[in-house]
Short mmCIF file of C-alpha atoms in Angstrom, two decimals:
data_model
loop_
_atom_site.label_atom_id
_atom_site.label_comp_id
_atom_site.label_asym_id
_atom_site.label_seq_id
_atom_site.Cartn_x
_atom_site.Cartn_y
_atom_site.Cartn_z
CA MET A 14 0.00 0.00 0.00
CA THR A 15 1.41 3.36 -1.02
CA PRO A 16 1.84 5.56 2.05
CA ILE A 17 -0.10 8.82 2.06
CA PRO A 18 2.37 11.71 2.03
CA GLU A 19 2.31 13.95 5.04
CA ARG A 20 0.55 17.23 4.60
CA PRO A 21 2.96 20.21 4.73
CA VAL A 22 2.86 22.26 7.89
CA ALA A 23 2.56 25.99 7.42
CA VAL A 24 5.20 28.25 8.84
CA PRO A 25 3.58 30.64 11.35
CA ARG A 26 2.78 33.93 9.64
CA PRO A 27 4.84 36.76 11.12
CA VAL A 28 3.17 40.02 12.02
CA LEU A 29 3.85 42.67 9.41
CA GLY A 30 2.72 45.68 11.40
CA ASP A 31 1.81 48.85 9.53
CA PRO A 32 2.24 48.14 5.78
CA ARG A 33 2.44 51.88 5.11
CA ALA A 34 5.75 51.92 6.99
CA VAL A 35 7.31 49.24 4.77
CA PRO A 36 9.92 50.80 2.47
CA VAL A 37 9.08 51.42 -1.18
CA ILE A 38 11.84 49.83 -3.26
CA GLY A 39 10.61 51.11 -6.62
CA THR A 40 7.75 51.85 -8.99
CA ASP A 41 7.04 50.88 -12.58
CA ALA A 42 7.30 54.37 -14.03
CA GLN A 43 9.21 52.88 -16.97
CA LEU A 44 5.97 51.25 -18.17
CA PRO A 45 3.43 53.31 -20.14
CA PRO A 46 0.06 54.33 -18.69
CA LEU A 47 -2.89 52.85 -20.50
CA PRO A 48 -4.29 55.20 -23.15
CA ALA A 49 -7.82 56.54 -22.75
CA GLN A 50 -9.24 54.33 -25.49
CA ARG A 51 -8.38 51.24 -23.43
CA LEU A 52 -10.28 52.57 -20.42
CA THR A 53 -13.74 52.50 -21.98
CA PRO A 54 -16.60 50.05 -21.41
CA ASP A 55 -16.41 48.78 -24.99
CA PHE A 56 -12.72 47.97 -24.76
CA LEU A 57 -13.15 46.32 -21.37
CA ARG A 58 -15.96 44.12 -22.72
CA GLU A 59 -13.79 43.02 -25.64
CA ARG A 60 -10.66 42.36 -23.62
CA LEU A 61 -12.43 40.56 -20.78
CA ALA A 62 -14.18 38.32 -23.31
CA GLN A 63 -10.73 37.24 -24.46
CA ALA A 64 -9.49 36.64 -20.90
CA ALA A 65 -11.42 33.44 -20.16
CA GLY A 66 -9.09 30.69 -19.08
CA ARG A 67 -5.98 32.83 -18.92
CA PRO A 68 -3.71 32.44 -15.89
CA PRO A 69 -3.22 35.37 -13.49
CA HIS A 70 -0.21 37.60 -14.12
CA LEU A 71 0.81 37.56 -10.47
CA PRO A 72 0.95 34.40 -8.30
CA GLY A 73 -0.10 36.20 -5.12
CA ASP A 74 0.01 39.42 -3.19
CA GLY A 75 3.34 38.61 -1.56
CA VAL A 76 5.55 35.77 -0.41
CA TRP A 77 5.22 34.38 3.08
CA VAL A 78 7.59 31.42 2.83
CA GLY A 79 5.73 28.20 3.56
CA TRP A 80 2.49 29.96 4.51
CA GLY A 81 -0.75 28.39 3.43
CA ALA A 82 0.63 25.08 2.12
CA ASP A 83 -1.63 23.08 4.45
CA ARG A 84 -4.82 24.92 3.59
CA ASP A 85 -7.48 23.75 1.17
CA PRO A 86 -8.28 26.23 -1.63
CA THR A 87 -11.39 28.32 -1.03
CA SER A 88 -13.41 29.83 -3.87
CA ALA A 89 -14.24 33.53 -3.60
CA GLY A 90 -15.51 36.35 -5.77
CA VAL A 91 -15.06 40.10 -5.63
CA LEU A 92 -16.81 42.78 -7.61
CA VAL A 93 -14.66 45.34 -9.42
CA PRO A 94 -17.31 48.08 -9.77
CA LEU A 95 -16.67 50.71 -12.43
CA ARG A 96 -18.93 53.75 -12.13
CA GLN A 97 -19.59 55.71 -15.30
CA ASP A 98 -18.62 59.35 -14.89
CA PRO A 99 -18.15 62.24 -17.36
CA ALA A 100 -14.52 62.42 -16.24
CA GLY A 101 -13.92 58.74 -17.00
CA LEU A 102 -14.55 55.41 -15.31
CA GLN A 103 -14.20 55.39 -11.54
CA VAL A 104 -13.32 52.31 -9.46
CA LEU A 105 -15.46 51.93 -6.33
CA LEU A 106 -13.56 50.61 -3.31
CA THR A 107 -14.46 50.06 0.33
CA ARG A 108 -12.62 50.76 3.56
CA ARG A 109 -13.36 48.10 6.11
CA THR A 110 -14.31 49.00 9.66
CA GLU A 111 -11.59 48.98 12.30
CA HIS A 112 -13.22 46.42 14.61
CA LEU A 113 -13.27 43.51 12.15
CA ARG A 114 -11.27 40.43 13.05
CA HIS A 115 -9.70 40.12 9.60
CA HIS A 116 -8.31 42.93 7.41
CA ALA A 117 -9.61 45.69 9.68
CA GLY A 118 -9.35 49.13 8.11
CA GLN A 119 -8.02 47.81 4.80
CA ILE A 120 -9.09 48.89 1.33
CA SER A 121 -10.83 46.19 -0.66
CA PHE A 122 -13.33 45.33 -3.35
CA PRO A 123 -16.72 44.18 -2.10
CA GLY A 124 -16.68 40.41 -2.07
CA GLY A 125 -15.98 37.26 -0.12
CA ARG A 126 -16.03 33.50 -0.09
CA SER A 127 -18.52 31.55 -2.16
CA GLU A 128 -21.56 30.12 -0.39
CA PRO A 129 -23.41 26.88 -1.29
CA GLY A 130 -26.40 28.85 -2.59
CA ASP A 131 -24.33 30.88 -5.09
CA ALA A 132 -24.83 29.81 -8.69
CA ASP A 133 -21.27 30.86 -9.57
CA VAL A 134 -18.60 33.41 -8.61
CA VAL A 135 -20.54 36.17 -10.37
CA ALA A 136 -23.44 35.46 -8.03
CA THR A 137 -20.98 35.48 -5.13
CA ALA A 138 -19.61 38.89 -6.07
CA LEU A 139 -23.08 40.41 -6.59
CA ARG A 140 -24.42 38.96 -3.34
CA GLU A 141 -21.47 40.23 -1.35
CA ALA A 142 -21.70 43.68 -2.94
CA GLN A 143 -25.37 43.87 -2.02
CA GLU A 144 -24.64 42.80 1.56
CA GLU A 145 -21.63 45.08 2.04
CA ILE A 146 -22.53 48.29 0.22
CA GLY A 147 -26.23 47.89 -0.63
CA LEU A 148 -25.63 47.69 -4.37
CA ASP A 149 -28.71 46.51 -6.25
CA PRO A 150 -27.54 43.57 -8.45
CA ALA A 151 -29.83 44.81 -11.22
CA LEU A 152 -27.65 47.92 -11.60
CA SER A 153 -24.54 45.91 -12.48
CA GLU A 154 -23.75 45.18 -16.11
CA ILE A 155 -21.24 42.35 -15.94
CA LEU A 156 -18.42 43.11 -18.37
CA GLY A 157 -16.54 39.89 -17.66
CA ARG A 158 -14.31 37.99 -15.30
CA MET A 159 -10.62 38.46 -14.74
CA PRO A 160 -8.36 35.41 -14.32
CA VAL A 161 -8.51 33.73 -10.93
CA TYR A 162 -6.18 35.27 -8.37
CA THR A 163 -4.81 33.00 -5.64
CA THR A 164 -3.92 34.68 -2.36
CA VAL A 165 -1.23 33.49 0.00
CA THR A 166 -3.98 32.11 2.25
CA ARG A 167 -5.24 29.89 -0.60
CA PHE A 168 -8.35 31.89 -1.50
CA GLN A 169 -8.98 31.49 -5.22
CA VAL A 170 -10.54 34.85 -6.00
CA THR A 171 -12.32 35.65 -9.25
CA PRO A 172 -12.55 39.42 -9.85
CA VAL A 173 -15.85 40.18 -11.62
CA VAL A 174 -15.78 43.49 -13.49
CA ALA A 175 -19.09 45.34 -13.54
CA LEU A 176 -20.23 48.61 -15.09
CA LEU A 177 -22.45 50.80 -12.89
CA PRO A 178 -24.48 53.89 -13.75
CA ASP A 179 -23.36 57.37 -12.75
CA ALA A 180 -26.16 57.87 -10.20
CA LEU A 181 -26.01 55.40 -7.29
CA ASN A 182 -27.80 55.16 -3.96
CA LEU A 183 -25.61 52.90 -1.86
CA HIS A 184 -26.25 51.76 1.70
CA PRO A 185 -23.00 50.41 3.20
CA ASP A 186 -23.30 47.97 6.09
CA PRO A 187 -21.92 50.00 9.03
CA GLY A 188 -20.81 46.83 10.78
CA GLU A 189 -18.47 45.92 7.94
CA VAL A 190 -17.83 48.96 5.73
CA ALA A 191 -16.58 52.28 7.09
CA GLU A 192 -16.90 54.06 3.76
CA VAL A 193 -17.19 53.64 0.00
CA PHE A 194 -14.98 55.85 -2.15
CA GLN A 195 -13.84 56.04 -5.75
CA VAL A 196 -10.54 56.30 -7.58
CA PRO A 197 -10.18 57.18 -11.28
CA LEU A 198 -9.43 54.06 -13.31
CA ALA A 199 -6.84 56.10 -15.25
CA PHE A 200 -4.88 56.73 -12.03
CA LEU A 201 -4.83 53.03 -11.14
CA MET A 202 -3.85 52.03 -14.68
CA ASN A 203 -0.73 54.22 -14.59
CA PRO A 204 2.19 52.01 -13.46
CA ALA A 205 4.05 55.07 -12.19
CA HIS A 206 1.61 54.73 -9.27
CA HIS A 207 2.35 51.02 -8.75
CA ARG A 208 4.72 50.94 -5.80
CA HIS A 209 6.75 47.89 -4.79
CA HIS A 210 7.43 47.25 -1.10
CA GLN A 211 9.77 44.74 0.51
CA VAL A 212 10.61 43.95 4.11
CA THR A 213 12.05 40.99 6.02
CA VAL A 214 10.05 39.94 9.08
CA GLU A 215 11.33 37.13 11.31
CA GLY A 216 13.55 35.91 8.50
CA GLN A 217 10.76 35.85 5.92
CA VAL A 218 10.71 38.18 2.92
CA ARG A 219 7.44 40.00 2.39
CA ARG A 220 6.77 41.75 -0.94
CA PHE A 221 3.62 43.55 -1.95
CA LEU A 222 2.24 46.30 -4.17
CA SER A 223 0.47 49.49 -3.17
CA HIS A 224 -1.25 52.53 -4.66
CA ALA A 225 -1.42 55.77 -2.68
CA TRP A 226 -4.52 57.78 -3.58
CA SER A 227 -5.13 61.34 -2.42
CA ALA A 228 -8.81 62.20 -2.80
CA PRO A 229 -9.85 65.71 -3.88
CA ASP A 230 -11.06 66.40 -0.32
CA GLY A 231 -7.59 65.65 1.06
CA ARG A 232 -8.25 62.18 2.46
CA GLU A 233 -5.45 59.67 1.93
CA TYR A 234 -6.00 56.03 1.00
CA PHE A 235 -3.41 53.23 1.05
CA ILE A 236 -4.44 50.46 -1.35
CA TRP A 237 -2.22 47.42 -0.94
CA GLY A 238 -2.00 43.64 -0.92
CA ALA A 239 -4.44 41.54 -2.91
CA THR A 240 -6.52 44.54 -4.00
CA ALA A 241 -3.49 46.34 -5.41
CA ALA A 242 -2.27 43.16 -7.08
CA MET A 243 -5.61 42.51 -8.79
CA LEU A 244 -5.59 46.08 -10.06
CA ARG A 245 -2.10 45.42 -11.37
CA ASN A 246 -3.40 42.32 -13.14
CA LEU A 247 -6.11 44.46 -14.74
CA TYR A 248 -3.38 46.78 -16.07
CA HIS A 249 -1.61 43.82 -17.68
CA LEU A 250 -4.85 42.40 -19.06
CA LEU A 251 -5.89 45.68 -20.68
CA GLY A 252 -2.42 46.50 -21.85
CA ASP A 253 -1.39 43.27 -23.59
#
């Protein structure tokens, strides 16, 4: 009888602390920003239709050596909501409340793990968006799915890109979402704003991406980790 191999044991995940304090080791200013014609609903529809089955451009949002090897993959879906605006498409993002057990205060797309009643990951993303920010699923025109993104904690996340109307009446869940804000898609699709961070914590190298957004009203937002990496994947997908 062939012995069953032992399941790998995950290395304990070291505490990173404040990711905003991690040094920036470079940006991708040498890469071109996406031109305006690639940031339109029609182009997104066409390019996302071609993306089915393609692998993600990034393997994960960082490298915790040995972390997650003993975890079973978990399916998840997030909505990448693009609001139509005269100034150009705007990406809606959420800031999580500070009291949450996981990812407190972080910037993220609305979304979460798939539930048994979800027909597919699109249904997951729409359900989560309705629960988190009160977005009526009927207002979302699904433009397509991005390639699956696997996090270091073995979540297999499908970003679902949706086009929303200019006028929205959202009702964020105050227990989960501190605020909903928007960032111009053109800003996020400019690699000069894609910052690379690296730090060594307890002998383990941690690398991640971030985008620093200053809103017109002066508020500062630090977009990092999986959210920043999925936005980076969108840049590659639209720019190929």
